[in-house]
CSV table of C-alpha atoms in Angstrom, one decimal:
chain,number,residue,atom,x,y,z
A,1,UNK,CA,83.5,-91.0,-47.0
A,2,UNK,CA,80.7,-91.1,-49.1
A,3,UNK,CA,78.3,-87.9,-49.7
A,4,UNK,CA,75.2,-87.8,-48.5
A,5,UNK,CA,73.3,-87.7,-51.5
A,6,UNK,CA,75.1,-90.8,-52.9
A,7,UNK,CA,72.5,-92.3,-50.7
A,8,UNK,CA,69.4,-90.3,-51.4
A,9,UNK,CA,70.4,-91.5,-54.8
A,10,UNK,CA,70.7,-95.3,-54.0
A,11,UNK,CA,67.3,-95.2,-52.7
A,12,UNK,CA,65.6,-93.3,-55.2
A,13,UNK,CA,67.3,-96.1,-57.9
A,14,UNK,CA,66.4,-98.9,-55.4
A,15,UNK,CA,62.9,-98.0,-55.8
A,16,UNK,CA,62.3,-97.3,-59.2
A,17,UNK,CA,64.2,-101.0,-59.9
A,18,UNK,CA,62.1,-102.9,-57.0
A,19,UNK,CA,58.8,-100.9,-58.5
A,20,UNK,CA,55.9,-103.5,-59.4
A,21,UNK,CA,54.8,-101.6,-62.4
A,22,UNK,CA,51.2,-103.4,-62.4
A,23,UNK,CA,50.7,-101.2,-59.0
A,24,UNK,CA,53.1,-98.0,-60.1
A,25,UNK,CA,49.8,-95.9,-59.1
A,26,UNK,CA,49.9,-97.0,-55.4
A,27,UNK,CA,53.6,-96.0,-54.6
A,28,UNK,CA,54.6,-92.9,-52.9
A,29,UNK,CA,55.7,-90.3,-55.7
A,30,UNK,CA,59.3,-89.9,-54.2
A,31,UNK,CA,60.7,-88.0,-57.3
A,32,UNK,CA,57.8,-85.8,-56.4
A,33,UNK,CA,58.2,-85.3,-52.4
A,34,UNK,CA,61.6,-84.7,-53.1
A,35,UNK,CA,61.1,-81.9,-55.3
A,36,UNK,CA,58.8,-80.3,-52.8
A,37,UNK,CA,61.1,-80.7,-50.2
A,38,UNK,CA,63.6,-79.2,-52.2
A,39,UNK,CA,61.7,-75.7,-52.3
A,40,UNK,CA,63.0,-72.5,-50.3
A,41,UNK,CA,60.2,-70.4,-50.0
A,42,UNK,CA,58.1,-70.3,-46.6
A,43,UNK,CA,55.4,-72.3,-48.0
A,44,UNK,CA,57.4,-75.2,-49.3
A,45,UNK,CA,57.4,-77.5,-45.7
A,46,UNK,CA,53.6,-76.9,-45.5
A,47,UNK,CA,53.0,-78.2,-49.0
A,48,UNK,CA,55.7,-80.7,-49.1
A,49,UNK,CA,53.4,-82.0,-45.7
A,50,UNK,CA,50.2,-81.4,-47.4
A,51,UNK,CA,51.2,-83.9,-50.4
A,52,UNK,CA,52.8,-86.5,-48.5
A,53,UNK,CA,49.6,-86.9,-45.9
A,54,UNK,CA,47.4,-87.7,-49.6
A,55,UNK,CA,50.6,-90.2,-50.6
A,56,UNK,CA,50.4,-91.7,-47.2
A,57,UNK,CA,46.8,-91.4,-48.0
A,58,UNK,CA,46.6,-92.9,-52.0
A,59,UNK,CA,49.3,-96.0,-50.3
A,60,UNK,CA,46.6,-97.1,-47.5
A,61,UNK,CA,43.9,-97.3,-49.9
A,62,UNK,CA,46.0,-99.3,-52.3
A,63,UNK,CA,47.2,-101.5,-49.8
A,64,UNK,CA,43.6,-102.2,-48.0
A,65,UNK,CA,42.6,-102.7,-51.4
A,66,UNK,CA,45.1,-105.4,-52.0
A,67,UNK,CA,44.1,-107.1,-48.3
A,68,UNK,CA,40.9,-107.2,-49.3
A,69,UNK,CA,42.0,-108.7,-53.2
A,70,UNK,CA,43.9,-111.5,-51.1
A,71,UNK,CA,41.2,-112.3,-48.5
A,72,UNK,CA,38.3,-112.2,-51.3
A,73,UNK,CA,40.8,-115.1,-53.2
A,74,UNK,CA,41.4,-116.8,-49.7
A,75,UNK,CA,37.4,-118.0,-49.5
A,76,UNK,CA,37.1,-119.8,-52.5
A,77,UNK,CA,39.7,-121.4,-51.2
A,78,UNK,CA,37.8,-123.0,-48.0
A,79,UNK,CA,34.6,-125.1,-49.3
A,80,UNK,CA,34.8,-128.6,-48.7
A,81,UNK,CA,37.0,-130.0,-51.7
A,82,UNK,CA,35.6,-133.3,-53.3
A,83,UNK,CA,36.9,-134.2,-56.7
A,84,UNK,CA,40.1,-134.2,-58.0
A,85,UNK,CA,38.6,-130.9,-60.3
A,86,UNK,CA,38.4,-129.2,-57.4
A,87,UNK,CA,41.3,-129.9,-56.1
A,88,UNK,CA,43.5,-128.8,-59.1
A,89,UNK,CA,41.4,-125.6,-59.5
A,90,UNK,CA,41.9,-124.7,-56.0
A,91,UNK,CA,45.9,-125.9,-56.0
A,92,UNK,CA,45.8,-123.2,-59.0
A,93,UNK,CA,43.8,-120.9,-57.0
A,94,UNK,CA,46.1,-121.2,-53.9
A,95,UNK,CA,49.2,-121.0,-56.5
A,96,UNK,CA,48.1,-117.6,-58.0
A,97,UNK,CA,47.0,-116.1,-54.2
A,98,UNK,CA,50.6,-117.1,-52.8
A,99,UNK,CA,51.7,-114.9,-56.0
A,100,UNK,CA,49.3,-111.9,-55.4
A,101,UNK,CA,50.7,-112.0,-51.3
A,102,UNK,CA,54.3,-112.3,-52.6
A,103,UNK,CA,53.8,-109.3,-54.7
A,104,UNK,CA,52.0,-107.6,-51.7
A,105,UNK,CA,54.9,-108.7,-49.5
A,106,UNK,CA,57.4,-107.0,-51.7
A,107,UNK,CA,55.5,-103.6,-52.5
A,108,UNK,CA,55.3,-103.2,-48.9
């Protein structure tokens, strides 16, 4: 039987290896929770709330942010596509927006 913490442990390494450093600013701080949570003093549960309600917080502004990053490369996309110019550039386009919502996919 494996301890508890083995786990904790796994997830914490999990994370850091699955972490899209380009968007490091709009994980949860985890390492930082933890430590909160971690506290014995009376005030430690309030604070350890307090700070994850601005990471829940700081992670839906990030990911609206990126919804709006992939809609705001979806419209090019749409216009009526006459010459082969076009249609390159917007094969590129849809190449590099399948990328960004991969990328979003994984982060969330």
């Amino acid at each position: 039987i494996k301890p508890a913490c083995s786990s904790a442990m796994k997830f914490a390494k999990k994370l850091q290896d699955e972490l899209c450093l380009e968007w490091a600013h709009g994980y949860i701080d985890y390492k930082g929770l933890k430590k909160v949570l971690k506290r014995e003093d009376d005030e430690g549960m309030s604070l350890f709330c307090s700070i994850l309600e601005l990471q829940l917080s700081k992670v839906h502004r990030f990911m609206t942010g990126q919804q709006r990053a992939i809609n705001d490369e979806i419209i090019p996309l749409r216009p009526n596509l006459g010459s082969q110019v076009q249609i390159l550039e917007a094969s590129r386009a849809g190449d590099r927006l399948v990328d960004h919502i991969e990328r979003f996919r994984d982060f969330a």
